[in-house]
PDB file of C-alpha atoms and ligand atoms in Angstrom:
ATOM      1  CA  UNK T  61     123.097 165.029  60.740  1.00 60.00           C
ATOM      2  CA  UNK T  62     123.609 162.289  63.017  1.00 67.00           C
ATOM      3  CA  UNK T  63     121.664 158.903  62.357  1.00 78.00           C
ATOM      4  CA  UNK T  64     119.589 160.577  60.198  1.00 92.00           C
ATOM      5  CA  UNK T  65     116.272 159.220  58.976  1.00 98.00           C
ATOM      6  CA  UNK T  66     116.616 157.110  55.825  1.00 98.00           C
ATOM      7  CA  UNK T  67     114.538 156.974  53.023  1.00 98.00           C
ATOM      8  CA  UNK T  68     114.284 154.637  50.657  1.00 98.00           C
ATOM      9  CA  UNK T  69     111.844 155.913  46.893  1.00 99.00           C
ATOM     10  CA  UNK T  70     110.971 153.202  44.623  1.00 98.00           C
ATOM     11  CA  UNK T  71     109.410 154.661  41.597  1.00 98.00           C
ATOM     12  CA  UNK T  72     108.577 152.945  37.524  1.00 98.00           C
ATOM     13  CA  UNK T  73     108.264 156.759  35.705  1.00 98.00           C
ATOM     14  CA  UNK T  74     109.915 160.114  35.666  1.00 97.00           C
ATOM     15  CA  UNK T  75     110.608 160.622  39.288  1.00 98.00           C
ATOM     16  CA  UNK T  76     109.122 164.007  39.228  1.00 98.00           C
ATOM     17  CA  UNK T  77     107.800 163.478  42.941  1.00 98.00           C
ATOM     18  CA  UNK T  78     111.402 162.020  43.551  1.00 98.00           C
ATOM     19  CA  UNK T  79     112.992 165.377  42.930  1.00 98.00           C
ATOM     20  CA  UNK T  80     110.426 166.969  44.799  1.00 98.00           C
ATOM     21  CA  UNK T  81     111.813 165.231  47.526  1.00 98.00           C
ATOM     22  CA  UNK T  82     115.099 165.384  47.298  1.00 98.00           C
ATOM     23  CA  UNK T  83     115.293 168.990  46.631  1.00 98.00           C
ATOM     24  CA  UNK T  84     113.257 169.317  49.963  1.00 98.00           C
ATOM     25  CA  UNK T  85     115.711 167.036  51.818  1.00 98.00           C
ATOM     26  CA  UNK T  86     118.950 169.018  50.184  1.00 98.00           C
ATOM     27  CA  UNK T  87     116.735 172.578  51.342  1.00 98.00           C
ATOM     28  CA  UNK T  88     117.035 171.394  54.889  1.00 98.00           C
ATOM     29  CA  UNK T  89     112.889 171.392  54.868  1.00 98.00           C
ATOM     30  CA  UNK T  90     113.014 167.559  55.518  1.00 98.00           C
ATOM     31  CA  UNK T  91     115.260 166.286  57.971  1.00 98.00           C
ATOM     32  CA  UNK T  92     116.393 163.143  56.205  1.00 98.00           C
ATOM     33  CA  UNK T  93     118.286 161.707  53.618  1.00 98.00           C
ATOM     34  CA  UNK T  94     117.522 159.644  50.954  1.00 98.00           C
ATOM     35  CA  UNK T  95     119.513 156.707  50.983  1.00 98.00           C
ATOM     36  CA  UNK T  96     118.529 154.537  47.802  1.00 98.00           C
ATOM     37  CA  UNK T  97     116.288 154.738  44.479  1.00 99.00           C
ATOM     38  CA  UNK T  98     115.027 151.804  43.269  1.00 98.00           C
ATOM     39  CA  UNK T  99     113.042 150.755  40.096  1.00 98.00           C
ATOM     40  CA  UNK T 100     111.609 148.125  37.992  1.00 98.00           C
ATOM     41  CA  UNK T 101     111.888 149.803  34.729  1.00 98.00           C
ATOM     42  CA  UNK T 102     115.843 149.987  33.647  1.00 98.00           C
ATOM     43  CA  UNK T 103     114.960 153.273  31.254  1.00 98.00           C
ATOM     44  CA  UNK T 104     112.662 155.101  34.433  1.00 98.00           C
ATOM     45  CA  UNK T 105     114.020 158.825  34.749  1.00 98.00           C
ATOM     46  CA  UNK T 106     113.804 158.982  38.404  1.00 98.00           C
ATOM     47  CA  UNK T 107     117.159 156.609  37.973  1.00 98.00           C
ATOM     48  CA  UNK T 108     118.912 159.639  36.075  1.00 98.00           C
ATOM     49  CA  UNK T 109     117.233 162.092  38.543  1.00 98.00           C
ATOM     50  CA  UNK T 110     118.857 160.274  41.289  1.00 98.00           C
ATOM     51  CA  UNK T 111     122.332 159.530  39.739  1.00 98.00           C
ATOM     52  CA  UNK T 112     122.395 163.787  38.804  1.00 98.00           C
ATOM     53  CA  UNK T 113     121.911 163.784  42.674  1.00 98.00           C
ATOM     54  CA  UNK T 114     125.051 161.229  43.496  1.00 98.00           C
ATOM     55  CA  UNK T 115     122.023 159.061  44.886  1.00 98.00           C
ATOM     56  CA  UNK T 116     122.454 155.205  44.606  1.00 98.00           C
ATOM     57  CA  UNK T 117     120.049 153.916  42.631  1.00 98.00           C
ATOM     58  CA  UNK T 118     119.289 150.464  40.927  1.00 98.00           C
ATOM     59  CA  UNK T 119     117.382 148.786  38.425  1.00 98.00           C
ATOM     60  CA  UNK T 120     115.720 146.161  39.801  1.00 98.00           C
ATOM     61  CA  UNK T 121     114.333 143.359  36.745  1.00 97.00           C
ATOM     62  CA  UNK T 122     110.757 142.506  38.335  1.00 97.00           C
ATOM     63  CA  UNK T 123     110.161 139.339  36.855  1.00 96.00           C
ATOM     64  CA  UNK T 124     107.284 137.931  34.747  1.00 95.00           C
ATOM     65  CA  UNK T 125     104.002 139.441  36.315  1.00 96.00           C
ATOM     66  CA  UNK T 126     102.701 143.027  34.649  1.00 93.00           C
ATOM     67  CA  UNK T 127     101.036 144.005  37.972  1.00 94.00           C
ATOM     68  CA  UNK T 128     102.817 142.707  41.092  1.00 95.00           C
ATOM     69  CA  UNK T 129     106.981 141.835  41.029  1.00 96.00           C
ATOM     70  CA  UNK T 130     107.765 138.235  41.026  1.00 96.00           C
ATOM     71  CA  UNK T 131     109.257 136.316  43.994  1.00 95.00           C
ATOM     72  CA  UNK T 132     113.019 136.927  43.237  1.00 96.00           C
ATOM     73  CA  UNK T 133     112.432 140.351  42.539  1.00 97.00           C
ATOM     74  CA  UNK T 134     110.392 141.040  45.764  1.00 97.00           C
ATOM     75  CA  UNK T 135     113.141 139.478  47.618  1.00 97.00           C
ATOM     76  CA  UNK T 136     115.876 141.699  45.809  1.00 98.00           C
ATOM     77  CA  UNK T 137     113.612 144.453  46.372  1.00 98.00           C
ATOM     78  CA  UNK T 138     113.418 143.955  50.187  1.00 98.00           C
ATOM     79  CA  UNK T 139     117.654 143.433  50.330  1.00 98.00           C
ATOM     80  CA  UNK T 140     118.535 146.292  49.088  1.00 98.00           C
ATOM     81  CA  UNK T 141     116.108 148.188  50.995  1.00 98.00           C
ATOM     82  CA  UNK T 142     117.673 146.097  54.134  1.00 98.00           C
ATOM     83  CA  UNK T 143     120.764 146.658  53.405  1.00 98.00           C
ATOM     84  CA  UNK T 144     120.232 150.418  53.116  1.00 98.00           C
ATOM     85  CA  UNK T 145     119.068 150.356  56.328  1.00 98.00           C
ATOM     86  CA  UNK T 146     115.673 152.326  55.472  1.00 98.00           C
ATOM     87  CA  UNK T 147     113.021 153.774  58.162  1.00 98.00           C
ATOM     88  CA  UNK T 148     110.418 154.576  55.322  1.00 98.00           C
ATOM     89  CA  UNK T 149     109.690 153.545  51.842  1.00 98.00           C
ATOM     90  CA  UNK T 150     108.606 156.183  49.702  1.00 99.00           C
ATOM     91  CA  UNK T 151     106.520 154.995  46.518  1.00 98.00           C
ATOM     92  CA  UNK T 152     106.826 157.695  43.982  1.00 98.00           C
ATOM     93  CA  UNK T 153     104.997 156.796  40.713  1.00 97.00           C
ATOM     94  CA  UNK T 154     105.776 152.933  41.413  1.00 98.00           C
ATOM     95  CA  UNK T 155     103.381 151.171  38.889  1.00 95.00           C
ATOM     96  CA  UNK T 156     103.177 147.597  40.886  1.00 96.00           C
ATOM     97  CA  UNK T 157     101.232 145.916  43.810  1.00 95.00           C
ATOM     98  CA  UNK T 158     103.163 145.458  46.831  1.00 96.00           C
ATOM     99  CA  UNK T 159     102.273 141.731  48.411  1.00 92.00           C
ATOM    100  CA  UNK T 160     102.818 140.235  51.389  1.00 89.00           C
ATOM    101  CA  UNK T 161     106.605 139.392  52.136  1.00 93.00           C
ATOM    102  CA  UNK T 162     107.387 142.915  51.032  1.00 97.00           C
ATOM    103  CA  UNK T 163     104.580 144.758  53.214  1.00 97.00           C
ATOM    104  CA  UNK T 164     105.247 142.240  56.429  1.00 96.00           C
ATOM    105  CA  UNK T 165     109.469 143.728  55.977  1.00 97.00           C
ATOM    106  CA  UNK T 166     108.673 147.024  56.213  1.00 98.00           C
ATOM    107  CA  UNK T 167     104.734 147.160  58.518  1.00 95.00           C
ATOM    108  CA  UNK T 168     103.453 150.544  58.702  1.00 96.00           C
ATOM    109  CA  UNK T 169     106.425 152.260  56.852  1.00 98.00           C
ATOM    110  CA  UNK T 170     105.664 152.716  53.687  1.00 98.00           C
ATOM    111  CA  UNK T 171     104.097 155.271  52.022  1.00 98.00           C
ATOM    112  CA  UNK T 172     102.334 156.572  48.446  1.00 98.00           C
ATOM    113  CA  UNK T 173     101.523 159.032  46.807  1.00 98.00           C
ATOM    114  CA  UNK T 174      97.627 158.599  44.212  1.00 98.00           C
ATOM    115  CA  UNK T 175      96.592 161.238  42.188  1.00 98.00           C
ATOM    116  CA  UNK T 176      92.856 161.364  43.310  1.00 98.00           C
ATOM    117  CA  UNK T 177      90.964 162.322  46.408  1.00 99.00           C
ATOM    118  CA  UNK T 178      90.384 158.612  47.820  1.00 98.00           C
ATOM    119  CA  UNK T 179      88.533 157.127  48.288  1.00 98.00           C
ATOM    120  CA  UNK T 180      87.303 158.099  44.924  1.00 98.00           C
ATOM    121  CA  UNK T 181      89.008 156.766  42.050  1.00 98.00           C
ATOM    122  CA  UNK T 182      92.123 154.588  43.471  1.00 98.00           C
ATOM    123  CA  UNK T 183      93.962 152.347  40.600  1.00 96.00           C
ATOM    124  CA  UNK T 184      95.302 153.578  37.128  1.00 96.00           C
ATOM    125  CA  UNK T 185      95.322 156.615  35.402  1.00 97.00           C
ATOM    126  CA  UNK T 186      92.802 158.004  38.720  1.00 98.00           C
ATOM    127  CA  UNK T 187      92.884 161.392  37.004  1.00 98.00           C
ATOM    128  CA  UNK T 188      91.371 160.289  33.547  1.00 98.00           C
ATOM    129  CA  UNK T 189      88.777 158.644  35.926  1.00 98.00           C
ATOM    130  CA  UNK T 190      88.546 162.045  37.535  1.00 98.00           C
ATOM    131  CA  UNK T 191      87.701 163.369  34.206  1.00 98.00           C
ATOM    132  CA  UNK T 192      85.139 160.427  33.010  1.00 98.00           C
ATOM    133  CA  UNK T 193      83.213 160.705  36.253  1.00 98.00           C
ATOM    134  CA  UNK T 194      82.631 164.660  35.851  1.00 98.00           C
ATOM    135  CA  UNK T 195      84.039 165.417  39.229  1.00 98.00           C
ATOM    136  CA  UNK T 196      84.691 169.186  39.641  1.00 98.00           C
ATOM    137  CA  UNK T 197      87.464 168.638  42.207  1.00 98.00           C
ATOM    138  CA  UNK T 198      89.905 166.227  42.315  1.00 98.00           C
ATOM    139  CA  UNK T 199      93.490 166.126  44.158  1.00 98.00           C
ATOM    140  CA  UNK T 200      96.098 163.919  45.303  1.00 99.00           C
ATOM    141  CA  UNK T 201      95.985 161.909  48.410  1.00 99.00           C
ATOM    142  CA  UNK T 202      99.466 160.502  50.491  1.00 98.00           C
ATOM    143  CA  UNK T 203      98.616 157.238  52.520  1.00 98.00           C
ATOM    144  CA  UNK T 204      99.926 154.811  54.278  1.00 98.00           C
ATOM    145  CA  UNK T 205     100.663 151.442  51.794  1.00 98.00           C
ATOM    146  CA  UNK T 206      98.380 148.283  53.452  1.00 96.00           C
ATOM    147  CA  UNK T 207      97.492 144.978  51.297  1.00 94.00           C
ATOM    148  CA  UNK T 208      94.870 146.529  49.224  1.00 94.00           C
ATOM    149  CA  UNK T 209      95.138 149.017  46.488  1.00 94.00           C
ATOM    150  CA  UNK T 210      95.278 152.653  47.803  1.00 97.00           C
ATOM    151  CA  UNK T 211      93.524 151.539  50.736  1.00 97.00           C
ATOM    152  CA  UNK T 212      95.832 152.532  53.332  1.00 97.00           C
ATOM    153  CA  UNK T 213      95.142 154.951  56.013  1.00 98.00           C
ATOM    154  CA  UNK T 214      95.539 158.750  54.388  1.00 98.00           C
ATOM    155  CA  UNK T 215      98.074 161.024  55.768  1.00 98.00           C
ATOM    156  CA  UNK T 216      97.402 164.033  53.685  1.00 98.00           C
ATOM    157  CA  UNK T 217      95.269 165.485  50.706  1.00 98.00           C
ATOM    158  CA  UNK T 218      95.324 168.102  48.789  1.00 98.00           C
ATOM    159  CA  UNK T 219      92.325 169.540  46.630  1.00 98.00           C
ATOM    160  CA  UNK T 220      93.150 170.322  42.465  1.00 98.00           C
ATOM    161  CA  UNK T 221      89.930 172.253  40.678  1.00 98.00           C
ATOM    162  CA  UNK T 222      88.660 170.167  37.126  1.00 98.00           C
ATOM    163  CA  UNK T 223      88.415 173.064  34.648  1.00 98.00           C
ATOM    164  CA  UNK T 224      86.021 172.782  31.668  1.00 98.00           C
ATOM    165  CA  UNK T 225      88.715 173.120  28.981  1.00 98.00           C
ATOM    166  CA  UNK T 226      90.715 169.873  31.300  1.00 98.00           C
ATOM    167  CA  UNK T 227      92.119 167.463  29.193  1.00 98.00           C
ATOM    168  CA  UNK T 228      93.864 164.165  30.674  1.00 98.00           C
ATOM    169  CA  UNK T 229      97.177 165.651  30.308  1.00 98.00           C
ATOM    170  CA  UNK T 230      96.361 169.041  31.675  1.00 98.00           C
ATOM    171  CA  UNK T 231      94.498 167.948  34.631  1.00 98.00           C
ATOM    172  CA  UNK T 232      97.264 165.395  35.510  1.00 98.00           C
ATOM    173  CA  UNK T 233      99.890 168.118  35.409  1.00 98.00           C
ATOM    174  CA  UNK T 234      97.451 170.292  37.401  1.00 98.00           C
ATOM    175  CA  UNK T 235      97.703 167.529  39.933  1.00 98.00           C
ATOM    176  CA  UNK T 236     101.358 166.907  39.917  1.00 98.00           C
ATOM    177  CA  UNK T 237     101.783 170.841  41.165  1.00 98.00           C
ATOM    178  CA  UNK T 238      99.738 169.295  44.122  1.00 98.00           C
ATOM    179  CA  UNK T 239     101.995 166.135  44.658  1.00 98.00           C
ATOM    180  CA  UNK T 240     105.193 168.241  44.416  1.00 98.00           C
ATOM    181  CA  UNK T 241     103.994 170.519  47.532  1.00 98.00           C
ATOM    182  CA  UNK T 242     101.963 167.640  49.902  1.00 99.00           C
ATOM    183  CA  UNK T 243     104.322 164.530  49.718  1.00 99.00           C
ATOM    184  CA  UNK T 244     107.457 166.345  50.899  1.00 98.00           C
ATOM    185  CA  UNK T 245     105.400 167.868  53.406  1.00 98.00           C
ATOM    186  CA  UNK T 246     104.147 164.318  54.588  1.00 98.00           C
ATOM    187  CA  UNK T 247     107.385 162.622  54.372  1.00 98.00           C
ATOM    188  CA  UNK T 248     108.806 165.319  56.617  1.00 98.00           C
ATOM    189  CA  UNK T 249     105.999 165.109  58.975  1.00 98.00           C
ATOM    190  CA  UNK T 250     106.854 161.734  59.323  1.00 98.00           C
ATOM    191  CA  UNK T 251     110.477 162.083  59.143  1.00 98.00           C
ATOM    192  CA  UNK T 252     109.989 164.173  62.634  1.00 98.00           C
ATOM    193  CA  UNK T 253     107.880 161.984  63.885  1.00 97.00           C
ATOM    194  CA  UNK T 254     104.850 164.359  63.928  1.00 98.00           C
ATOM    195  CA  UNK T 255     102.145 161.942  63.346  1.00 97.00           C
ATOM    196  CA  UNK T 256     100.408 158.767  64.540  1.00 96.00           C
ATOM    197  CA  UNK T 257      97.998 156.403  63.395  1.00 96.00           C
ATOM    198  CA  UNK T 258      95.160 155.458  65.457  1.00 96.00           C
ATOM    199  CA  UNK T 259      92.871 153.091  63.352  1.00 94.00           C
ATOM    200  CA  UNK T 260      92.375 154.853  60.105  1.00 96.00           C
ATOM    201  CA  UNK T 261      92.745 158.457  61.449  1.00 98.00           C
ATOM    202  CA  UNK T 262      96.198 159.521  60.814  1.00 98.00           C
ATOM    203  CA  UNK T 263      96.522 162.810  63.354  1.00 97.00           C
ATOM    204  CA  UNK T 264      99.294 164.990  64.585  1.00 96.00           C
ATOM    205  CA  UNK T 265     100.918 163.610  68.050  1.00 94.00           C
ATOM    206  CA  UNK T 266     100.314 165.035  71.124  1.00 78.00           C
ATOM    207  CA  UNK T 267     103.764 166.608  72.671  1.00 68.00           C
TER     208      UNK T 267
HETATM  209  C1  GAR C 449     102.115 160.561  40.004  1.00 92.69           C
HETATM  210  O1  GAR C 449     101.056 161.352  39.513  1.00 92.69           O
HETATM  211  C2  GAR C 449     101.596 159.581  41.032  1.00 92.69           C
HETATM  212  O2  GAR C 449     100.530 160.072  41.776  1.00 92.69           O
HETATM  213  C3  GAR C 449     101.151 158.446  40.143  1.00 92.69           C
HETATM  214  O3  GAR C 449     102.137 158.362  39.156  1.00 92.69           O
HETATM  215  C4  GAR C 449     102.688 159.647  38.911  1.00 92.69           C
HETATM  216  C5  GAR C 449     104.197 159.543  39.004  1.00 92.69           C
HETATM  217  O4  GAR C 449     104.813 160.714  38.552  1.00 92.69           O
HETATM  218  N1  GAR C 449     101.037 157.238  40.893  1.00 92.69           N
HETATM  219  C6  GAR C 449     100.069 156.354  40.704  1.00 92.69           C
HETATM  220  O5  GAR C 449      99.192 156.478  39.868  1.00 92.69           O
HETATM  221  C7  GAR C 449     100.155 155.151  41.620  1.00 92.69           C
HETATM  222  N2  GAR C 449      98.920 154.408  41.592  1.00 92.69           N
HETATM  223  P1  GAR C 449     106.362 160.964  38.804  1.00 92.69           P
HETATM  224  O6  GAR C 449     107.106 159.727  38.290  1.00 92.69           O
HETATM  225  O7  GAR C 449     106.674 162.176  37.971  1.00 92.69           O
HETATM  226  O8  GAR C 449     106.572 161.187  40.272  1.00 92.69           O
END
């Protein structure tokens, strides 16, 4: 591939949407190639995943805030991303805030993926609130990363049913089956430059 499209996954947990992307990028189904894995949690299996998969990937320390990284770590953050020479940030299970220096580097190209139909139920643990709230259908949603939190204008969704036996656990891996099939199809739709944003509406370009 010449030039090809570079992605960059930052991710705090077990990288299984990671692998779901690189084993669509090594399948040929997304013309691309991921170029670095970073995360702020030195023990996070999508590290291993992407070492297995000769990928470079870095811990990154993220300094003293629980929710958001710290100055130094934002600025580390954006580097190696730099450096890497990324076209689009993938967030795959990362646990913090991204603020302002870090969204102004990289405007309009980064992406996430939330396990809930949003607008419903953005922030932690979305499919426990799922589960509180009684909905009979939840999902996953991939969006476009703005200032807010999982605000940004939605790419793709897919729907996941809430059975009556659900637990936490069971409806989150119900809903990580979901993730594993839309985000590589979004990050590929991207990847071939398939889509555009007008406003909030995120729609297939005209050719
Ligand atoms: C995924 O379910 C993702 O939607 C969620 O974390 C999990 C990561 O799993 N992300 C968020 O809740 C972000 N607010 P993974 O590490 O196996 O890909």
């Amino acid at each position: 591939m010449n030039n090809p499209f570079r992605i960059g996954v930052l991710g705090s947990g077990k990288g299984s949407n990671f692998v779901a992307i690189a084993d669509a990028v090594a399948a040929g189904k997304i013309p691309a190639q991921v170029a670095i894995v970073l995360s702020d949690v030195e023990s996070a299996g999508i590290l291993t995943h992407a070492r297995e998969r000769k990928i470079p990937a870095q811990f990154i320390p993220p300094g003293k805030f629980r929710t958001k990284l710290d100055e130094d770590a934002e600025r580390e953050f954006v580097k190696q991303l730099q450096e890497s020479k990324v076209d689009l940030i993938v967030l795959a299970g990362f646990m913090r805030v991204l603020k302002g220096d870090f969204l102004r580097a990289f405007e309009g190209r980064i992406v996430n993926v939330h396990p809930s139909l949003l607008p419903s139920f953005p922030g932690l643990e979305a499919w426990k609130q799922a589960l509180d709230h009684g909905v009979k259908v939840t999902g996953c949603t991939v969006h476009f990363v703005d200032a807010g939190v999982d605000s940004g204008a939605i790419i793709g969704q897919q729907t996941v049913p809430v059975l009556d036996n659900d637990t936490a656990e069971s409806l989150h891996a119900r809903i990580h089956v979901a993730e594993h099939e839309l985000y590589p199809q979004c990050v590929a739709a991207i990847a071939r430059g398939e889509i555009s944003v007008v406003g909030r509406r995120v729609i297939a370009k005209k050719s």
